[in-house]
Amino acid sequence: MKAGRGSPHGGVFLDVSTRMPAEVIRRRLPSMYHQFKELADVDITAEAMEVGPTCHYVMGGVAVDSDTAAARGVPGLFAAGEVAGGMHGSNRLGGNSLSDLLVFGRRAGWHAADYAAALATERPLVDDTEVDLAAARHCARSRRRAPNRARRTAAPLRTRTPSTRNSSRP
């Protein structure tokens, strides 16, 4: 790609049609054949397909205490499941994600509730205007990144009244 031989969209062209007969491609790569034919109108049994780098899945990222699931360096943030790496590190082994989330999510929930209860009346106030401004900035960035996507009308993020803002409920 750096040498200028990439595709017009920043990827490369992959041609399996020169390596296998059409019937073998349809038998061994049925979903790929169908996907390219239906979505891009490209018959991979006869022509090259354009492929490029993408983000398939994001795992891990929040460093947490192994006992409490409290994020290190971010008071009040608790994380569980793949966002926290899980018991398998940042590895999504088939079928383990749900069990990780059930076990470690429950532990994170317990500790988050204890943390919130310990704050009592010292809970920080969240200004709804600041939240709405942050949401508007986020929506504006999303629209700039994907201008052709269908847009939903922005709904208020909060429907709470000021009297429920600092209830004793964790």
Short mmCIF file of N, CA, C and O in Angstrom, two decimals, residues 91-151:
data_model
loop_
_atom_site.label_atom_id
_atom_site.label_comp_id
_atom_site.label_asym_id
_atom_site.label_seq_id
_atom_site.Cartn_x
_atom_site.Cartn_y
_atom_site.Cartn_z
N ASN A 91 -8.52 -11.95 26.18
CA ASN A 91 -8.72 -13.00 25.20
C ASN A 91 -10.17 -13.47 25.27
O ASN A 91 -10.64 -13.89 26.32
N ARG A 92 -10.87 -13.40 24.17
CA ARG A 92 -12.27 -13.80 24.11
C ARG A 92 -12.32 -15.26 23.68
O ARG A 92 -12.52 -15.59 22.53
N LEU A 93 -12.17 -16.14 24.63
CA LEU A 93 -12.24 -17.57 24.33
C LEU A 93 -13.71 -17.96 24.22
O LEU A 93 -14.54 -17.55 25.02
N GLY A 94 -14.04 -18.72 23.22
CA GLY A 94 -15.43 -19.06 22.95
C GLY A 94 -16.19 -19.56 24.16
O GLY A 94 -15.79 -20.51 24.80
N GLY A 95 -17.29 -18.91 24.47
CA GLY A 95 -18.16 -19.34 25.54
C GLY A 95 -17.79 -18.84 26.92
O GLY A 95 -18.57 -18.98 27.85
N ASN A 96 -16.60 -18.31 27.11
CA ASN A 96 -16.20 -17.88 28.45
C ASN A 96 -16.65 -16.48 28.78
O ASN A 96 -16.65 -16.09 29.95
N SER A 97 -17.04 -15.69 27.79
CA SER A 97 -17.40 -14.31 28.04
C SER A 97 -18.58 -14.20 28.98
O SER A 97 -18.59 -13.40 29.90
N LEU A 98 -19.60 -15.01 28.78
CA LEU A 98 -20.79 -14.94 29.61
C LEU A 98 -20.48 -15.33 31.05
O LEU A 98 -20.91 -14.66 31.99
N SER A 99 -19.74 -16.40 31.24
CA SER A 99 -19.42 -16.82 32.61
C SER A 99 -18.55 -15.78 33.30
O SER A 99 -18.73 -15.50 34.49
N ASP A 100 -17.62 -15.19 32.57
CA ASP A 100 -16.81 -14.11 33.15
C ASP A 100 -17.69 -12.96 33.62
O ASP A 100 -17.53 -12.45 34.72
N LEU A 101 -18.61 -12.56 32.76
CA LEU A 101 -19.47 -11.43 33.09
C LEU A 101 -20.36 -11.74 34.27
O LEU A 101 -20.56 -10.90 35.15
N LEU A 102 -20.92 -12.95 34.33
CA LEU A 102 -21.79 -13.30 35.44
C LEU A 102 -21.05 -13.31 36.77
O LEU A 102 -21.52 -12.77 37.77
N VAL A 103 -19.88 -13.93 36.80
CA VAL A 103 -19.12 -14.02 38.04
C VAL A 103 -18.52 -12.67 38.42
O VAL A 103 -18.75 -12.16 39.52
N PHE A 104 -17.76 -12.09 37.50
CA PHE A 104 -17.04 -10.86 37.86
C PHE A 104 -17.95 -9.63 37.81
O PHE A 104 -17.71 -8.66 38.50
N GLY A 105 -19.01 -9.69 37.02
CA GLY A 105 -19.98 -8.60 37.03
C GLY A 105 -20.70 -8.51 38.35
O GLY A 105 -20.96 -7.42 38.87
N ARG A 106 -21.05 -9.67 38.90
CA ARG A 106 -21.70 -9.67 40.22
C ARG A 106 -20.77 -9.10 41.28
O ARG A 106 -21.18 -8.30 42.12
N ARG A 107 -19.52 -9.52 41.25
CA ARG A 107 -18.55 -9.00 42.22
C ARG A 107 -18.38 -7.49 42.04
O ARG A 107 -18.33 -6.75 43.02
N ALA A 108 -18.28 -7.05 40.80
CA ALA A 108 -18.14 -5.60 40.55
C ALA A 108 -19.37 -4.86 41.05
O ALA A 108 -19.25 -3.78 41.64
N GLY A 109 -20.54 -5.42 40.85
CA GLY A 109 -21.77 -4.79 41.32
C GLY A 109 -21.81 -4.66 42.83
O GLY A 109 -22.20 -3.62 43.36
N TRP A 110 -21.41 -5.72 43.53
CA TRP A 110 -21.38 -5.66 44.99
C TRP A 110 -20.45 -4.53 45.46
O TRP A 110 -20.81 -3.74 46.32
N HIS A 111 -19.27 -4.50 44.91
CA HIS A 111 -18.30 -3.50 45.35
C HIS A 111 -18.71 -2.09 44.93
O HIS A 111 -18.45 -1.12 45.64
N ALA A 112 -19.33 -1.95 43.78
CA ALA A 112 -19.81 -0.63 43.35
C ALA A 112 -20.90 -0.15 44.29
O ALA A 112 -20.94 1.04 44.66
N ALA A 113 -21.79 -1.05 44.70
CA ALA A 113 -22.84 -0.67 45.65
C ALA A 113 -22.25 -0.27 46.99
O ALA A 113 -22.68 0.73 47.60
N ASP A 114 -21.26 -1.01 47.47
CA ASP A 114 -20.59 -0.65 48.73
C ASP A 114 -19.92 0.71 48.62
O ASP A 114 -19.99 1.53 49.54
N TYR A 115 -19.26 0.95 47.50
CA TYR A 115 -18.59 2.24 47.28
C TYR A 115 -19.60 3.38 47.30
O TYR A 115 -19.39 4.39 47.96
N ALA A 116 -20.70 3.21 46.59
CA ALA A 116 -21.72 4.26 46.53
C ALA A 116 -22.35 4.50 47.89
O ALA A 116 -22.60 5.64 48.28
N ALA A 117 -22.62 3.41 48.63
CA ALA A 117 -23.22 3.56 49.95
C ALA A 117 -22.29 4.29 50.91
O ALA A 117 -22.74 5.06 51.76
N ALA A 118 -20.99 4.06 50.77
CA ALA A 118 -20.02 4.70 51.65
C ALA A 118 -19.91 6.21 51.39
O ALA A 118 -19.48 6.96 52.27
N LEU A 119 -20.30 6.64 50.22
CA LEU A 119 -20.23 8.07 49.91
C LEU A 119 -21.29 8.87 50.67
O LEU A 119 -21.11 10.05 50.91
N ALA A 120 -22.40 8.22 51.01
CA ALA A 120 -23.50 8.84 51.74
C ALA A 120 -23.89 10.17 51.12
O ALA A 120 -24.30 10.23 49.99
N THR A 121 -23.71 11.26 51.85
CA THR A 121 -24.13 12.57 51.34
C THR A 121 -23.05 13.27 50.55
O THR A 121 -23.25 14.37 50.06
N GLU A 122 -21.90 12.65 50.42
CA GLU A 122 -20.78 13.29 49.73
C GLU A 122 -20.74 12.96 48.24
O GLU A 122 -19.73 13.16 47.59
N ARG A 123 -21.84 12.45 47.71
CA ARG A 123 -21.85 12.12 46.29
C ARG A 123 -21.75 13.39 45.46
O ARG A 123 -22.40 14.39 45.74
N PRO A 124 -20.93 13.36 44.43
CA PRO A 124 -20.81 14.56 43.59
C PRO A 124 -22.09 14.80 42.79
O PRO A 124 -22.73 13.85 42.34
N LEU A 125 -22.46 16.05 42.66
CA LEU A 125 -23.62 16.40 41.85
C LEU A 125 -23.23 16.40 40.39
O LEU A 125 -22.15 16.85 40.02
N VAL A 126 -24.12 15.93 39.58
CA VAL A 126 -23.91 15.95 38.14
C VAL A 126 -24.88 16.96 37.55
O VAL A 126 -26.09 16.86 37.74
N ASP A 127 -24.33 17.95 36.89
CA ASP A 127 -25.15 19.00 36.29
C ASP A 127 -25.74 18.49 34.98
O ASP A 127 -25.01 18.13 34.06
N ASP A 128 -27.06 18.43 34.90
CA ASP A 128 -27.72 17.92 33.70
C ASP A 128 -27.34 18.71 32.45
O ASP A 128 -27.26 18.16 31.35
N THR A 129 -27.08 20.01 32.61
CA THR A 129 -26.69 20.83 31.47
C THR A 129 -25.35 20.36 30.90
O THR A 129 -25.18 20.27 29.69
N GLU A 130 -24.41 20.02 31.79
CA GLU A 130 -23.11 19.52 31.33
C GLU A 130 -23.26 18.18 30.61
O GLU A 130 -22.60 17.94 29.60
N VAL A 131 -24.13 17.32 31.13
CA VAL A 131 -24.36 16.02 30.49
C VAL A 131 -24.96 16.23 29.10
O VAL A 131 -24.55 15.61 28.13
N ASP A 132 -25.96 17.12 29.01
CA ASP A 132 -26.59 17.37 27.72
C ASP A 132 -25.62 17.98 26.71
O ASP A 132 -25.64 17.63 25.54
N LEU A 133 -24.74 18.88 27.17
CA LEU A 133 -23.73 19.46 26.28
C LEU A 133 -22.75 18.40 25.79
O LEU A 133 -22.39 18.36 24.61
N ALA A 134 -22.33 17.52 26.69
CA ALA A 134 -21.41 16.44 26.30
C ALA A 134 -22.08 15.51 25.30
O ALA A 134 -21.47 15.08 24.32
N ALA A 135 -23.36 15.20 25.52
CA ALA A 135 -24.09 14.34 24.59
C ALA A 135 -24.22 15.00 23.22
O ALA A 135 -24.06 14.36 22.19
N ALA A 136 -24.49 16.31 23.22
CA ALA A 136 -24.61 17.03 21.95
C ALA A 136 -23.29 17.04 21.19
O ALA A 136 -23.26 16.85 19.97
N ARG A 137 -22.16 17.23 21.92
CA ARG A 137 -20.85 17.19 21.27
C ARG A 137 -20.58 15.81 20.68
O ARG A 137 -20.09 15.67 19.57
N HIS A 138 -20.93 14.77 21.42
CA HIS A 138 -20.72 13.41 20.94
C HIS A 138 -21.55 13.15 19.68
O HIS A 138 -21.07 12.59 18.70
N CYS A 139 -22.81 13.56 19.71
CA CYS A 139 -23.68 13.35 18.55
C CYS A 139 -23.17 14.12 17.33
O CYS A 139 -23.21 13.61 16.22
N ALA A 140 -22.66 15.34 17.56
CA ALA A 140 -22.12 16.12 16.45
C ALA A 140 -20.91 15.43 15.84
O ALA A 140 -20.76 15.38 14.62
N ARG A 141 -20.02 14.87 16.69
CA ARG A 141 -18.85 14.15 16.17
C ARG A 141 -19.30 12.92 15.39
O ARG A 141 -18.75 12.61 14.33
N SER A 142 -20.30 12.21 15.89
CA SER A 142 -20.79 11.02 15.20
C SER A 142 -21.35 11.37 13.84
O SER A 142 -21.15 10.65 12.87
N ARG A 143 -22.07 12.49 13.75
CA ARG A 143 -22.64 12.91 12.47
C ARG A 143 -21.55 13.28 11.47
O ARG A 143 -21.67 13.00 10.29
N ARG A 144 -20.47 13.90 11.97
CA ARG A 144 -19.37 14.26 11.06
C ARG A 144 -18.67 13.01 10.55
O ARG A 144 -18.24 12.95 9.41
N ARG A 145 -18.54 11.98 11.40
CA ARG A 145 -17.86 10.75 10.99
C ARG A 145 -18.69 9.92 10.03
O ARG A 145 -18.15 9.25 9.16
N ALA A 146 -20.00 9.91 10.19
CA ALA A 146 -20.87 9.09 9.35
C ALA A 146 -22.06 9.92 8.90
O ALA A 146 -23.17 9.72 9.36
N PRO A 147 -21.85 10.86 7.99
CA PRO A 147 -22.92 11.78 7.61
C PRO A 147 -24.09 11.12 6.89
O PRO A 147 -25.18 11.66 6.87
N ASN A 148 -23.89 9.96 6.30
CA ASN A 148 -24.96 9.34 5.52
C ASN A 148 -25.82 8.37 6.31
O ASN A 148 -26.77 7.83 5.81
N ARG A 149 -25.46 8.12 7.57
CA ARG A 149 -26.26 7.21 8.39
C ARG A 149 -27.56 7.89 8.80
O ARG A 149 -27.61 9.10 8.96
N ALA A 150 -28.57 7.08 8.97
CA ALA A 150 -29.85 7.63 9.43
C ALA A 150 -29.67 8.21 10.82
O ALA A 150 -29.05 7.61 11.68
N ARG A 151 -30.23 9.37 11.02
CA ARG A 151 -30.08 10.03 12.31
C ARG A 151 -31.35 9.91 13.12
O ARG A 151 -32.45 10.08 12.60
#
